[in-house]
C-alpha atoms as a printed R data frame, in Angstrom:
    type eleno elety resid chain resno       x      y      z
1   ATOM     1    CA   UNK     A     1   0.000  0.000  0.000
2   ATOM     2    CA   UNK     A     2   1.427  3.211 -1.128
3   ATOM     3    CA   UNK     A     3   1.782  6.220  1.204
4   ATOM     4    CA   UNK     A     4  -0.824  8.124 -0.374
5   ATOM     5    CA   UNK     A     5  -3.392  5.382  0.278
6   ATOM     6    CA   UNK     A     6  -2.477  4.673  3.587
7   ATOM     7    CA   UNK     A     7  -2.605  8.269  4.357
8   ATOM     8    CA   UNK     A     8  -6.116  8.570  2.991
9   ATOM     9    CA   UNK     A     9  -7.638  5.457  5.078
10  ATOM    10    CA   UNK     A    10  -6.282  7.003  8.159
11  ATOM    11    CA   UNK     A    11  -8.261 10.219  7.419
12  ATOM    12    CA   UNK     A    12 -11.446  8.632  6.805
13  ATOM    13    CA   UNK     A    13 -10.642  6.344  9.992
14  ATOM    14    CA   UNK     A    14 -10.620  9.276 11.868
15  ATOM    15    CA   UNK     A    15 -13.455 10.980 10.239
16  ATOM    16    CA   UNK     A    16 -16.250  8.181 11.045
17  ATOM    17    CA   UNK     A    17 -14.416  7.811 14.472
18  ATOM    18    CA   UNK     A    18 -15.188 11.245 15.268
19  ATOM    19    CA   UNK     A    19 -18.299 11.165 13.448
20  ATOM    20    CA   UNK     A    20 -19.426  7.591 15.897
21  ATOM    21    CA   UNK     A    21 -18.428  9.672 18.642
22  ATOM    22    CA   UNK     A    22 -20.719 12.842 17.855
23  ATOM    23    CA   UNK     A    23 -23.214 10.310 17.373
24  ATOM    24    CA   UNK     A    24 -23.089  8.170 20.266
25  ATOM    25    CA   UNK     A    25 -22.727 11.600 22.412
26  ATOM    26    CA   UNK     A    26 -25.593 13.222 21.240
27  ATOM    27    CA   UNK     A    27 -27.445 10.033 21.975
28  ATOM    28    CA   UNK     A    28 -26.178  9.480 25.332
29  ATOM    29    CA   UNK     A    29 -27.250 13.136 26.261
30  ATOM    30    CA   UNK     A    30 -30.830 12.619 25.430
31  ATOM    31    CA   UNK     A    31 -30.859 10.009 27.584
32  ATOM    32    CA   UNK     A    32 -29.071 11.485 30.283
33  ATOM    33    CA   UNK     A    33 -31.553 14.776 30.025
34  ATOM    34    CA   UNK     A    34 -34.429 14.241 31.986
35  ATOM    35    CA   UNK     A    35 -37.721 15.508 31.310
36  ATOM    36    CA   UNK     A    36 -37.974 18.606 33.941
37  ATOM    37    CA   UNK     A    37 -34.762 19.426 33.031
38  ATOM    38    CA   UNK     A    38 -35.533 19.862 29.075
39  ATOM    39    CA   UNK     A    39 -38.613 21.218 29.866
40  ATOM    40    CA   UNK     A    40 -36.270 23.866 31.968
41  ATOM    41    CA   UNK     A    41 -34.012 24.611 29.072
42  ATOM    42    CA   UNK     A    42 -37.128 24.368 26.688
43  ATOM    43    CA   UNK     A    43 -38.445 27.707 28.664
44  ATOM    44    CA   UNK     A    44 -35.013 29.298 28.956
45  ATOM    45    CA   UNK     A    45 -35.219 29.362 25.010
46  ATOM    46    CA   UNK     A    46 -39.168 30.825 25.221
47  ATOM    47    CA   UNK     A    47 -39.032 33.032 27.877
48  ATOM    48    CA   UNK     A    48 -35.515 33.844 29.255
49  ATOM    49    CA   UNK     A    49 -36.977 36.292 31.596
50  ATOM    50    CA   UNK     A    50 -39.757 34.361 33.255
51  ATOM    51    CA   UNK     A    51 -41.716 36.957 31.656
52  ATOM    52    CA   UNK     A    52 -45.169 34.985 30.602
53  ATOM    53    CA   UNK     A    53 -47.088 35.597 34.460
54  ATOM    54    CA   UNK     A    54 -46.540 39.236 33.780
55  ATOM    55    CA   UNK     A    55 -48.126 39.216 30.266
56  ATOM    56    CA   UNK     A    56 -50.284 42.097 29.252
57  ATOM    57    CA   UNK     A    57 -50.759 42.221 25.242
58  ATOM    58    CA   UNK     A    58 -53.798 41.826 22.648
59  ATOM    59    CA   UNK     A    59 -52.754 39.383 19.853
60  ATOM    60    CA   UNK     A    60 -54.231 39.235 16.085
61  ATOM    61    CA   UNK     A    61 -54.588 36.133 14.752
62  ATOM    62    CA   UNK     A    62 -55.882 35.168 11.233
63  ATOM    63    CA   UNK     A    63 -56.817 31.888 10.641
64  ATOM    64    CA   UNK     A    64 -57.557 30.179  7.281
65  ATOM    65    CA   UNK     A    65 -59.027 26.512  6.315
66  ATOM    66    CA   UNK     A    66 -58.462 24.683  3.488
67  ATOM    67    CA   UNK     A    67 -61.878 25.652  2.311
68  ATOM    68    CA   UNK     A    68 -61.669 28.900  2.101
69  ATOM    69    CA   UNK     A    69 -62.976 30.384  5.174
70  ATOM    70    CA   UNK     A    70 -61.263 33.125  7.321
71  ATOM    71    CA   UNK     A    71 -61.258 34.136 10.685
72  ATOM    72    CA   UNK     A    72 -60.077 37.333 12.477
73  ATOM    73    CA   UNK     A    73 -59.596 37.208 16.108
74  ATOM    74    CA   UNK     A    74 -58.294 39.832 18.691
75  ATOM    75    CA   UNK     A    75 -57.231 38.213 21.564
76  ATOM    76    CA   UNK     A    76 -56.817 40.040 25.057
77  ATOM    77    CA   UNK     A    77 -54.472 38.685 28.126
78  ATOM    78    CA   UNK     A    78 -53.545 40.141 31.202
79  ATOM    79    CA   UNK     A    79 -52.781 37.615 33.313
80  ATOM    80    CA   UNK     A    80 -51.886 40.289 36.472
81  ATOM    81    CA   UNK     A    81 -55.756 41.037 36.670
82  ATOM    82    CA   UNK     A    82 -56.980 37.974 35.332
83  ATOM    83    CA   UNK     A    83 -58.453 39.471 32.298
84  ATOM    84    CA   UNK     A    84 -58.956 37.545 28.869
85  ATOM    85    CA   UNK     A    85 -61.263 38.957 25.732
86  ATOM    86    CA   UNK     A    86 -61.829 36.781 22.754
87  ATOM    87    CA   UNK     A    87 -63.533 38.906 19.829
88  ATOM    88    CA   UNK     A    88 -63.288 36.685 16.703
89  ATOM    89    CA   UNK     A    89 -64.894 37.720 13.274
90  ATOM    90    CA   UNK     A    90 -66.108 35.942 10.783
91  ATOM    91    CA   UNK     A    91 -68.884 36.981  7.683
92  ATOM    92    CA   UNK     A    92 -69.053 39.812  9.242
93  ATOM    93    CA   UNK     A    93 -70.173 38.798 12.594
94  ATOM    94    CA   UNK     A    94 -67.937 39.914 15.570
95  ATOM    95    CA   UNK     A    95 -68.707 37.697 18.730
96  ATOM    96    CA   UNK     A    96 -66.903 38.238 21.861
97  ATOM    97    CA   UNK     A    97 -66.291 36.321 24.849
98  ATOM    98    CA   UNK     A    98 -64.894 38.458 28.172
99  ATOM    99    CA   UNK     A    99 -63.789 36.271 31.432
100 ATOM   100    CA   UNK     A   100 -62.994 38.940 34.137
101 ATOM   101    CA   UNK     A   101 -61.564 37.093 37.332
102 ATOM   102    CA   UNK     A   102 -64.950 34.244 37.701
103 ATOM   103    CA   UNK     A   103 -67.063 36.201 35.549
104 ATOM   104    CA   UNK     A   104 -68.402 35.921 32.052
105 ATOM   105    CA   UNK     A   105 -69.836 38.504 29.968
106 ATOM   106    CA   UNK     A   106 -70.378 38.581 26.078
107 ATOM   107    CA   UNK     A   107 -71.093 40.342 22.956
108 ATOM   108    CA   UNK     A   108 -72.524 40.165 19.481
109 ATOM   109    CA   UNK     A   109 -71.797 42.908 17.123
110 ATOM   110    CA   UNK     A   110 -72.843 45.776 18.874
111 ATOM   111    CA   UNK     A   111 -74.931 43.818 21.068
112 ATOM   112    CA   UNK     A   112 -74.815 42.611 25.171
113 ATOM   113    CA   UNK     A   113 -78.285 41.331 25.346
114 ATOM   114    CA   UNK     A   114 -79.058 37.995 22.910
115 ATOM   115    CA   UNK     A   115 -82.253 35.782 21.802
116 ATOM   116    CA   UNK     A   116 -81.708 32.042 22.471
117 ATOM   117    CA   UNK     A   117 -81.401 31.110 19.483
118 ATOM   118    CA   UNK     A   118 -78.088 33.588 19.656
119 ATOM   119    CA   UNK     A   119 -77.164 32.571 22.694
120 ATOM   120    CA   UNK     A   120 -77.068 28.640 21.265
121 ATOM   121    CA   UNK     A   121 -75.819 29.757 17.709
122 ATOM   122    CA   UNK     A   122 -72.715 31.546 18.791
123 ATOM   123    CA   UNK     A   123 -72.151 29.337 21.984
124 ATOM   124    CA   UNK     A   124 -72.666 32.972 24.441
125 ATOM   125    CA   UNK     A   125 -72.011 30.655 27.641
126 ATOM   126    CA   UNK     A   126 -69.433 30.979 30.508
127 ATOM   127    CA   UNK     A   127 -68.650 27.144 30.087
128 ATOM   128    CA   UNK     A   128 -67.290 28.136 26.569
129 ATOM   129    CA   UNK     A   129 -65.869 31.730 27.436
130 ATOM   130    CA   UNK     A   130 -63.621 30.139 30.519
131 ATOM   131    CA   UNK     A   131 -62.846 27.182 27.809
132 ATOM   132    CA   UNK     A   132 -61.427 29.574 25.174
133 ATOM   133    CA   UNK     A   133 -59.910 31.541 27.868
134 ATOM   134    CA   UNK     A   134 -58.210 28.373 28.430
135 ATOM   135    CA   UNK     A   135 -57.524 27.453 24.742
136 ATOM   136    CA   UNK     A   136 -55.519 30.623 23.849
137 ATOM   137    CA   UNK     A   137 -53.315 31.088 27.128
138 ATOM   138    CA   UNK     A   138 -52.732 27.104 26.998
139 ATOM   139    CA   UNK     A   139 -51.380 27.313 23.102
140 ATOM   140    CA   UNK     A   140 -49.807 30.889 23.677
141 ATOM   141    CA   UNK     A   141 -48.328 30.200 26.883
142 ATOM   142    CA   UNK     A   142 -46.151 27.193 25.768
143 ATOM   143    CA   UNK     A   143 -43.904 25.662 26.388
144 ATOM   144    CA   UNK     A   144 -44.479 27.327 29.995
145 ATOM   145    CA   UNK     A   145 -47.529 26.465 31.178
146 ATOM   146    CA   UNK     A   146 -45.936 22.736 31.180
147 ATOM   147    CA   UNK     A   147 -44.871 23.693 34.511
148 ATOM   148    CA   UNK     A   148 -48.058 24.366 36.010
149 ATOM   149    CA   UNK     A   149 -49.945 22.177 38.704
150 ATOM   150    CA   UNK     A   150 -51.517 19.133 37.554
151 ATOM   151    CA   UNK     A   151 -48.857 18.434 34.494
152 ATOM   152    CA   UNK     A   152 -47.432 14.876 34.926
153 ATOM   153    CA   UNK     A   153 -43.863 15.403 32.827
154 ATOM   154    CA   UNK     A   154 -42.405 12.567 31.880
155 ATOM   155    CA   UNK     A   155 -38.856 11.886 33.370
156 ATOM   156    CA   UNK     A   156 -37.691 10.067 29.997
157 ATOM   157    CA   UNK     A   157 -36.821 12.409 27.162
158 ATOM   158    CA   UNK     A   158 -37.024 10.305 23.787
159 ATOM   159    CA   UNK     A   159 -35.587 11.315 20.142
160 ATOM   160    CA   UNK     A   160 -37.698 10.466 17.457
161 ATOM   161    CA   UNK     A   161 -37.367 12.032 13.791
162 ATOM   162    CA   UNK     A   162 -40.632 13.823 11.790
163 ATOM   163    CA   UNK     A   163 -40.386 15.079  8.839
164 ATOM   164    CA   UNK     A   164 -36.601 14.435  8.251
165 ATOM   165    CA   UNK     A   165 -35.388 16.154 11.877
166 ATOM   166    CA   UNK     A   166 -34.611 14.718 15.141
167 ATOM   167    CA   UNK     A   167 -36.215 16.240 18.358
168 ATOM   168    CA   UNK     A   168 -35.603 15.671 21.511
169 ATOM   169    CA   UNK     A   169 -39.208 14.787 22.541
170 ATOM   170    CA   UNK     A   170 -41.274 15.573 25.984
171 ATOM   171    CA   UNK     A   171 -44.450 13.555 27.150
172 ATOM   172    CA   UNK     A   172 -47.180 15.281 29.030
173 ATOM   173    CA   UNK     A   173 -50.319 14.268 30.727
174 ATOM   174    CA   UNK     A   174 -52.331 15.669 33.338
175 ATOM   175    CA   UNK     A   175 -54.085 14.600 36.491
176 ATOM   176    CA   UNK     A   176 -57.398 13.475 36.531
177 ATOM   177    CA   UNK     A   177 -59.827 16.481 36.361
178 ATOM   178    CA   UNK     A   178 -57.211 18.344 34.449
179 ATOM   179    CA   UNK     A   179 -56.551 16.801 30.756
180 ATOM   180    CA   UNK     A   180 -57.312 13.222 29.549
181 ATOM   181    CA   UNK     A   181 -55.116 13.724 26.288
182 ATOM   182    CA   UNK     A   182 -51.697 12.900 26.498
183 ATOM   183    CA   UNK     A   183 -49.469 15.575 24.637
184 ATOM   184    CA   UNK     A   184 -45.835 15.207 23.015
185 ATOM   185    CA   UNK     A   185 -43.671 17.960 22.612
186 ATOM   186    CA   UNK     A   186 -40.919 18.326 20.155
187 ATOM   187    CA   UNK     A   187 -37.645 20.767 20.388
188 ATOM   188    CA   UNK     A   188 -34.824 21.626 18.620
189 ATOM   189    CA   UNK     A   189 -31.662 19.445 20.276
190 ATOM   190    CA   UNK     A   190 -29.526 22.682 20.401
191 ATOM   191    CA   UNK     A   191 -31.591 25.593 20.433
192 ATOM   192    CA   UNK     A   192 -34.410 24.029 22.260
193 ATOM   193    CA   UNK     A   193 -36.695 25.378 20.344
194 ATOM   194    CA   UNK     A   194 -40.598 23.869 20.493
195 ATOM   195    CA   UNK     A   195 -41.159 23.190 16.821
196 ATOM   196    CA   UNK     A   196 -43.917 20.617 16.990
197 ATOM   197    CA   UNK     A   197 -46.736 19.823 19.445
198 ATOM   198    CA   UNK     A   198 -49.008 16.895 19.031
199 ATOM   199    CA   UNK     A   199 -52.080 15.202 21.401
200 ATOM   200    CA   UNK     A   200 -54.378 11.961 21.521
201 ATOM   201    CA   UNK     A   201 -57.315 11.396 22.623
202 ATOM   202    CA   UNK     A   202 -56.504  7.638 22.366
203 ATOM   203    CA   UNK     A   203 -53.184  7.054 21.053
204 ATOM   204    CA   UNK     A   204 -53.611  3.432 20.177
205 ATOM   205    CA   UNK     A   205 -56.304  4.994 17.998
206 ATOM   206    CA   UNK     A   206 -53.491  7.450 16.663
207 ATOM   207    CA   UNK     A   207 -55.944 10.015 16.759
208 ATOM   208    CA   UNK     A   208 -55.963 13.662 17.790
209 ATOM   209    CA   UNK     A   209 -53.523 15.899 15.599
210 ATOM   210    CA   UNK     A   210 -49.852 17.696 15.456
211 ATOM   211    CA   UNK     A   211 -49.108 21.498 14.413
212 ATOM   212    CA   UNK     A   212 -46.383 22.542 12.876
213 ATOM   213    CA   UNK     A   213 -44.767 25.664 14.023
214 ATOM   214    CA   UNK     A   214 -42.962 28.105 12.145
215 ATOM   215    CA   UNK     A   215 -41.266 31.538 12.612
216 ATOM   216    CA   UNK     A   216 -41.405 33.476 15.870
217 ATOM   217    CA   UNK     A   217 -43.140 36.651 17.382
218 ATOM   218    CA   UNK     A   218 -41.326 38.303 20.350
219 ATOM   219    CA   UNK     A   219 -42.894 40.158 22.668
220 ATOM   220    CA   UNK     A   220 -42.347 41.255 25.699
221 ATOM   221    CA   UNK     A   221 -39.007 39.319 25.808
222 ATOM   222    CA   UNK     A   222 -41.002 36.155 24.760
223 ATOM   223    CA   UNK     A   223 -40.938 34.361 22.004
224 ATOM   224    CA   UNK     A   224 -44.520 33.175 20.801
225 ATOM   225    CA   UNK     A   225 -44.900 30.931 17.573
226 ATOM   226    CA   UNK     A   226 -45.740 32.859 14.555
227 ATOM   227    CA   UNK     A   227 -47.732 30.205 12.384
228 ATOM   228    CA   UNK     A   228 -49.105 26.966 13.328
229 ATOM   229    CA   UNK     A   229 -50.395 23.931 10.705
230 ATOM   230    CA   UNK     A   230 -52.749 21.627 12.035
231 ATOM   231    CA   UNK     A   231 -53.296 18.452 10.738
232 ATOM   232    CA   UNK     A   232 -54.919 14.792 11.487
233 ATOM   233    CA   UNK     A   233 -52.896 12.418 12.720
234 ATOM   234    CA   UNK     A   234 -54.502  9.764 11.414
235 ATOM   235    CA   UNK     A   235 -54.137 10.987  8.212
236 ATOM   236    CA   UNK     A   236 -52.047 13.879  7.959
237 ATOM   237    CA   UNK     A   237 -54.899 15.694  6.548
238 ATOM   238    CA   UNK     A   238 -54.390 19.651  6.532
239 ATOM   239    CA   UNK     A   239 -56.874 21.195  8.872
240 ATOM   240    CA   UNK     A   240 -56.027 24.733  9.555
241 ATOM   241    CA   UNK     A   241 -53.630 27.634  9.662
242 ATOM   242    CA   UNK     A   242 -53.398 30.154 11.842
243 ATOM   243    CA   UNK     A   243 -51.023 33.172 11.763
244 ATOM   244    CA   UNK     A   244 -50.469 35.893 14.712
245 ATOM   245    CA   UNK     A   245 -49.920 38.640 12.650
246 ATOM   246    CA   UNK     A   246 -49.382 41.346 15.395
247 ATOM   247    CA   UNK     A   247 -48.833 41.776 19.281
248 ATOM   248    CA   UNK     A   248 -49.147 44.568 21.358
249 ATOM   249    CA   UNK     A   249 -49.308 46.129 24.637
250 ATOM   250    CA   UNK     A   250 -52.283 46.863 26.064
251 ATOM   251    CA   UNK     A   251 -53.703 50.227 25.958
């Protein structure tokens, strides 16, 4: 073997050596992460200033389905005084939902007093005000509301590829009276980034969806996902976008 050659298999001995090593490391630190402790990172990433109980700011959110329709929706949160406002538009109908502290109070157009047949029609209940209350600070407050009361984290933090990445994966459920779906929660193995969230109802069913999320929003010194894809697990059928296209403080 000439010089040259010998040269050249020592090189690409030490390349996949290296390369083995990398590979092996990266493993062994997924498994050595727990799942508090990426969750910890994971919020590091979102909210390096544990700034999300402090959160005062109306978001805009346009939403679009693969059939055409559209949906505007101002969304209010101040978290200090317990404040939410929903006011989403759609055919030119604006319907509002307002949870102040325990209370619930609602509007249609221009409206605060309803038939039942409104009342029914655009769901003007505090059952569904306190559940979209619940809805937008759940999905906006990610990846921190993980660590509220009642969230069972999983101490084993997986890595699994979709869609050609690896992510270091988190699984969630909640205590009885809480949540029944179980939730899995993808970031970004350096940045930590939550890219992907996904939820069953019954996973053996493989039902439930996942949402992509792309670009970010920061506000406040957080940083919020930008646009989210929904789609079917079952079938990866596209359900939804939705985009926040603005945040602001409150006036």
């Amino acid at each position: 073997m000439s010089l040259l050659k010998a040269l050249a298999y020592k090189k690409v001995f030490i390349y996949l050596s290296l390369l083995c090593l990398f590979l092996c490391g990266m493993q062994s630190y997924a498994q050595e992460l727990s799942g508090p402790e990426l969750l910890k990172k994971a919020i590091a990433y979102h909210d390096p200033s544990d700034r999300w109980s402090q959160l005062k700011g109306q978001l805009t959110i346009e939403m679009a389905s693969p059939d055409g329709s559209q949906r505007l929706s101002e969304v209010t949160i101040n978290l200090p005084d317990q404040y939410f406002k929903l006011t989403s538009v759609r055919n030119n109908t604006a319907v509002t939902h307002i949870v102040s502290k325990d209370s619930a109070s609602f509007g249609l157009n221009d409206k605060t007093t309803f038939t039942a047949e409104e009342i029914k029609k655009y769901s003007l209940t505090e059952t569904r005000a306190k559940f979209m209350k619940n809805y937008y600070t759940y999905l906006y407050g990610l990846p921190m509301k993980l660590s509220d009361a009642g969230t069972i984290i999983n101490p084993t933090v997986t890595r699994k590829e979709f869609m050609g990445k690896e992510y270091l994966v988190l699984q969630v459920k909640y205590e009885e009276g809480i949540g029944k779906d179980v939730w899995y929660f993808y970031f970004d193995p350096k940045t930590y980034a939550m890219e992907i969230y996904q939820f069953y109802h019954d996973e053996a069913k493989n039902d439930g969806e996942y949402i992509l999320l792309t670009e970010e929003e920061t506000f406040s010194g957080i940083k919020f996902p930008k646009n989210r894809a929904w789609y079917q697990n079952t079938d990866k059928k596209f359900l939804a976008t939705d985009k926040l296209t603005k945040v602001s403080e409150l006036k």
